[in-house]
Amino acid sequence: MASKKVLTLVFVKEPGKILLGMKKRGFGQGRWNGFGGKVEKGETILEGAKRELLEESGVTANSLTKVGLINFEFEKDPVILEVHIFKTSDYNGSPMETEEMRPQWYTDDAIPFDKMWPDDHLWFPYMFSNRLFEAYFLFQGMDVIVSHWIKEVESL
Ligand code: 6OG
């Protein structure tokens, strides 16, 4: 039986640029990504998203905007990752390096997709044009997308 793990992923956005973090350890190590992790028992998805952003980047989000929802499946792994993606331009604090992440600003036209999860370049255009989306990706290992779909949605 497939089980689900609920995770969050948050992008800090300024006009023309986006904050990414180099994952220094654990799942996705060596790749640039947003900030996030598992939602814990007793907290909402939004609370989990804000907590992980603060823990991993030192940034406090006052509000978060929904971006998309992706279900990731990995061949031969019964666990489905349900990742809730948000962005924020409404935050306090300056990004700082933590044990988990090394933050760095990138301009919107110079996103390092070759050093990110291979799904990202497929759905970043939705985020950048403010189109809400749902998506599914089936991975073989960490580098190969076997199948996927993405659709724009009215609400999440
Ligand atoms: P921890 O296990 O470190 O949280 N995540 C993914 N992000 C992208 N862009 N693509 C994927 O493709 C991902 N799979 C997981 C969710 C892991 C963090 O990595 C994100 C979490 O923010 C497979 O707690």
Short mmCIF file of C-alpha atoms and ligand atoms in Angstrom, two decimals:
data_model
loop_
_atom_site.label_atom_id
_atom_site.label_comp_id
_atom_site.label_asym_id
_atom_site.label_seq_id
_atom_site.Cartn_x
_atom_site.Cartn_y
_atom_site.Cartn_z
CA MET A 1 0.00 0.00 0.00
CA ALA A 2 1.27 3.45 -0.90
CA SER A 3 1.71 5.86 1.99
CA LYS A 4 1.93 9.62 1.75
CA LYS A 5 4.42 12.01 3.23
CA VAL A 6 3.33 15.65 3.31
CA LEU A 7 6.13 18.16 2.65
CA THR A 8 6.46 21.87 1.98
CA LEU A 9 8.65 23.90 -0.36
CA VAL A 10 8.91 27.70 -0.10
CA PHE A 11 10.50 30.22 -2.48
CA VAL A 12 11.39 33.73 -1.35
CA LYS A 13 10.79 36.10 -4.24
CA GLU A 14 11.82 39.66 -4.99
CA PRO A 15 11.15 41.46 -8.27
CA GLY A 16 13.41 39.84 -10.88
CA LYS A 17 15.12 37.45 -8.47
CA ILE A 18 14.53 34.36 -6.38
CA LEU A 19 16.24 32.91 -3.31
CA LEU A 20 17.47 29.34 -3.66
CA GLY A 21 19.31 27.20 -1.15
CA MET A 22 22.04 24.66 -1.81
CA LYS A 23 20.99 21.53 0.11
CA LYS A 24 24.02 20.54 2.16
CA ARG A 25 22.77 17.21 3.48
CA GLY A 26 20.01 14.59 3.26
CA PHE A 27 17.44 14.21 0.50
CA GLY A 28 18.33 16.33 -2.54
CA GLN A 29 21.87 17.05 -1.30
CA GLY A 30 23.94 19.00 -3.83
CA ARG A 31 20.92 20.56 -5.53
CA TRP A 32 19.54 24.10 -5.43
CA ASN A 33 15.94 24.21 -4.23
CA GLY A 34 13.45 26.19 -2.19
CA PHE A 35 13.27 25.71 1.58
CA GLY A 36 11.02 23.11 3.15
CA GLY A 37 10.57 19.70 4.69
CA LYS A 38 8.14 17.42 6.42
CA VAL A 39 5.00 18.75 8.05
CA GLU A 40 5.00 17.62 11.68
CA LYS A 41 2.13 16.20 13.72
CA GLY A 42 0.03 18.97 15.27
CA GLU A 43 0.93 21.71 12.79
CA THR A 44 -0.85 22.87 9.65
CA ILE A 45 0.83 22.74 6.25
CA LEU A 46 1.20 26.53 6.36
CA GLU A 47 2.78 26.41 9.83
CA GLY A 48 5.15 23.67 8.69
CA ALA A 49 6.12 25.70 5.64
CA LYS A 50 6.94 28.79 7.73
CA ARG A 51 8.84 26.76 10.33
CA GLU A 52 11.02 25.02 7.75
CA LEU A 53 11.72 28.30 5.94
CA LEU A 54 12.88 29.89 9.20
CA GLU A 55 14.94 26.84 10.29
CA GLU A 56 16.67 26.50 6.94
CA SER A 57 17.16 30.13 5.86
CA GLY A 58 16.63 32.44 8.85
CA VAL A 59 13.77 34.16 7.02
CA THR A 60 10.39 34.69 8.71
CA ALA A 61 7.45 34.68 6.29
CA ASN A 62 4.55 36.92 7.31
CA SER A 63 2.37 35.39 4.64
CA LEU A 64 2.71 32.68 2.01
CA THR A 65 1.07 32.44 -1.41
CA LYS A 66 0.13 29.06 -2.88
CA VAL A 67 2.06 28.10 -6.00
CA GLY A 68 1.33 24.45 -6.72
CA LEU A 69 0.93 20.90 -5.49
CA ILE A 70 3.12 18.04 -6.74
CA ASN A 71 2.91 14.33 -6.01
CA PHE A 72 6.25 12.59 -6.48
CA GLU A 73 6.56 8.85 -6.81
CA PHE A 74 9.82 6.91 -7.03
CA GLU A 75 9.95 3.51 -8.72
CA LYS A 76 10.18 0.65 -6.19
CA ASP A 77 9.33 3.04 -3.34
CA PRO A 78 5.83 2.85 -1.85
CA VAL A 79 6.03 6.34 -0.32
CA ILE A 80 4.44 9.18 -2.30
CA LEU A 81 5.74 12.66 -1.52
CA GLU A 82 2.97 15.27 -1.52
CA VAL A 83 4.81 18.58 -1.83
CA HIS A 84 2.95 21.85 -1.20
CA ILE A 85 4.74 24.72 -2.88
CA PHE A 86 4.50 28.36 -1.77
CA LYS A 87 6.20 31.66 -2.43
CA THR A 88 6.55 34.80 -0.35
CA SER A 89 7.60 38.41 -0.88
CA ASP A 90 6.26 39.33 2.55
CA TYR A 91 8.99 38.39 4.98
CA ASN A 92 11.42 39.61 7.64
CA GLY A 93 15.07 38.84 8.16
CA SER A 94 18.04 38.30 5.89
CA PRO A 95 18.86 34.87 4.48
CA MET A 96 21.70 33.15 6.33
CA GLU A 97 23.54 29.90 5.89
CA THR A 98 22.29 27.08 8.12
CA GLU A 99 23.40 23.48 8.71
CA GLU A 100 20.99 22.36 5.99
CA MET A 101 21.13 25.11 3.37
CA ARG A 102 23.41 27.74 1.78
CA PRO A 103 21.16 30.48 0.40
CA GLN A 104 21.87 32.53 -2.70
CA TRP A 105 19.86 34.95 -4.84
CA TYR A 106 19.47 34.15 -8.55
CA THR A 107 18.01 36.42 -11.20
CA ASP A 108 14.88 35.01 -12.86
CA ASP A 109 16.73 34.56 -16.14
CA ALA A 110 19.67 32.66 -14.62
CA ILE A 111 18.11 29.84 -12.60
CA PRO A 112 20.64 26.96 -12.28
CA PHE A 113 18.26 24.26 -13.55
CA ASP A 114 21.15 21.92 -14.35
CA LYS A 115 21.93 21.79 -10.62
CA MET A 116 18.31 21.37 -9.48
CA TRP A 117 15.77 18.54 -9.38
CA PRO A 118 14.93 17.70 -13.03
CA ASP A 119 11.23 18.48 -12.53
CA ASP A 120 11.83 22.12 -11.62
CA HIS A 121 12.35 23.58 -15.10
CA LEU A 122 8.97 22.09 -16.11
CA TRP A 123 6.90 23.87 -13.45
CA PHE A 124 8.91 27.04 -12.63
CA PRO A 125 7.23 28.80 -15.62
CA TYR A 126 3.87 28.30 -13.85
CA MET A 127 5.25 29.86 -10.66
CA PHE A 128 6.80 32.80 -12.53
CA SER A 129 3.56 33.56 -14.38
CA ASN A 130 1.35 33.15 -11.30
CA ARG A 131 -0.56 30.15 -12.66
CA LEU A 132 -1.59 27.67 -9.96
CA PHE A 133 -0.79 24.08 -10.93
CA GLU A 134 -1.04 20.44 -9.91
CA ALA A 135 1.51 17.94 -11.11
CA TYR A 136 2.66 14.35 -10.85
CA PHE A 137 6.17 13.01 -11.47
CA LEU A 138 7.34 9.41 -11.51
CA PHE A 139 11.10 9.15 -10.97
CA GLN A 140 13.56 6.36 -11.65
CA GLY A 141 16.33 7.03 -9.17
CA MET A 142 17.01 10.71 -8.51
CA ASP A 143 17.76 11.86 -12.07
CA VAL A 144 15.26 10.34 -14.51
CA ILE A 145 11.61 11.34 -14.95
CA VAL A 146 9.78 8.28 -16.32
CA SER A 147 6.41 9.99 -16.73
CA HIS A 148 4.68 13.16 -15.61
CA TRP A 149 1.76 15.51 -16.07
CA ILE A 150 1.17 19.16 -15.12
CA LYS A 151 -2.14 21.00 -15.27
CA GLU A 152 -3.17 24.53 -14.43
CA VAL A 153 -5.89 24.71 -11.76
CA GLU A 154 -8.28 27.40 -10.51
CA SER A 155 -7.56 26.84 -6.82
CA LEU A 156 -5.55 24.65 -4.46
P1 6OG B 1 13.62 17.04 3.75
O1 6OG B 1 13.52 15.58 3.41
O2 6OG B 1 14.99 17.60 3.60
O3 6OG B 1 12.73 17.79 2.66
N1 6OG B 1 11.52 17.92 -2.64
C1 6OG B 1 11.63 18.24 -3.95
N2 6OG B 1 11.77 19.44 -4.54
C2 6OG B 1 11.84 19.45 -5.89
N3 6OG B 1 11.97 20.65 -6.49
N4 6OG B 1 11.78 18.34 -6.65
C3 6OG B 1 11.65 17.13 -6.09
O4 6OG B 1 11.62 16.08 -6.93
C4 6OG B 1 11.56 17.03 -4.67
N5 6OG B 1 11.40 16.03 -3.77
C5 6OG B 1 11.40 16.60 -2.55
C6 6OG B 1 10.51 18.86 -0.57
C7 6OG B 1 12.90 17.60 1.28
C8 6OG B 1 12.62 18.89 0.55
O5 6OG B 1 12.80 18.65 -0.85
C9 6OG B 1 11.61 18.91 -1.56
C10 6OG B 1 11.20 19.40 0.68
O6 6OG B 1 11.20 20.82 0.64
C11 6OG B 1 11.63 14.75 -6.52
O7 6OG B 1 12.98 17.40 5.05
#
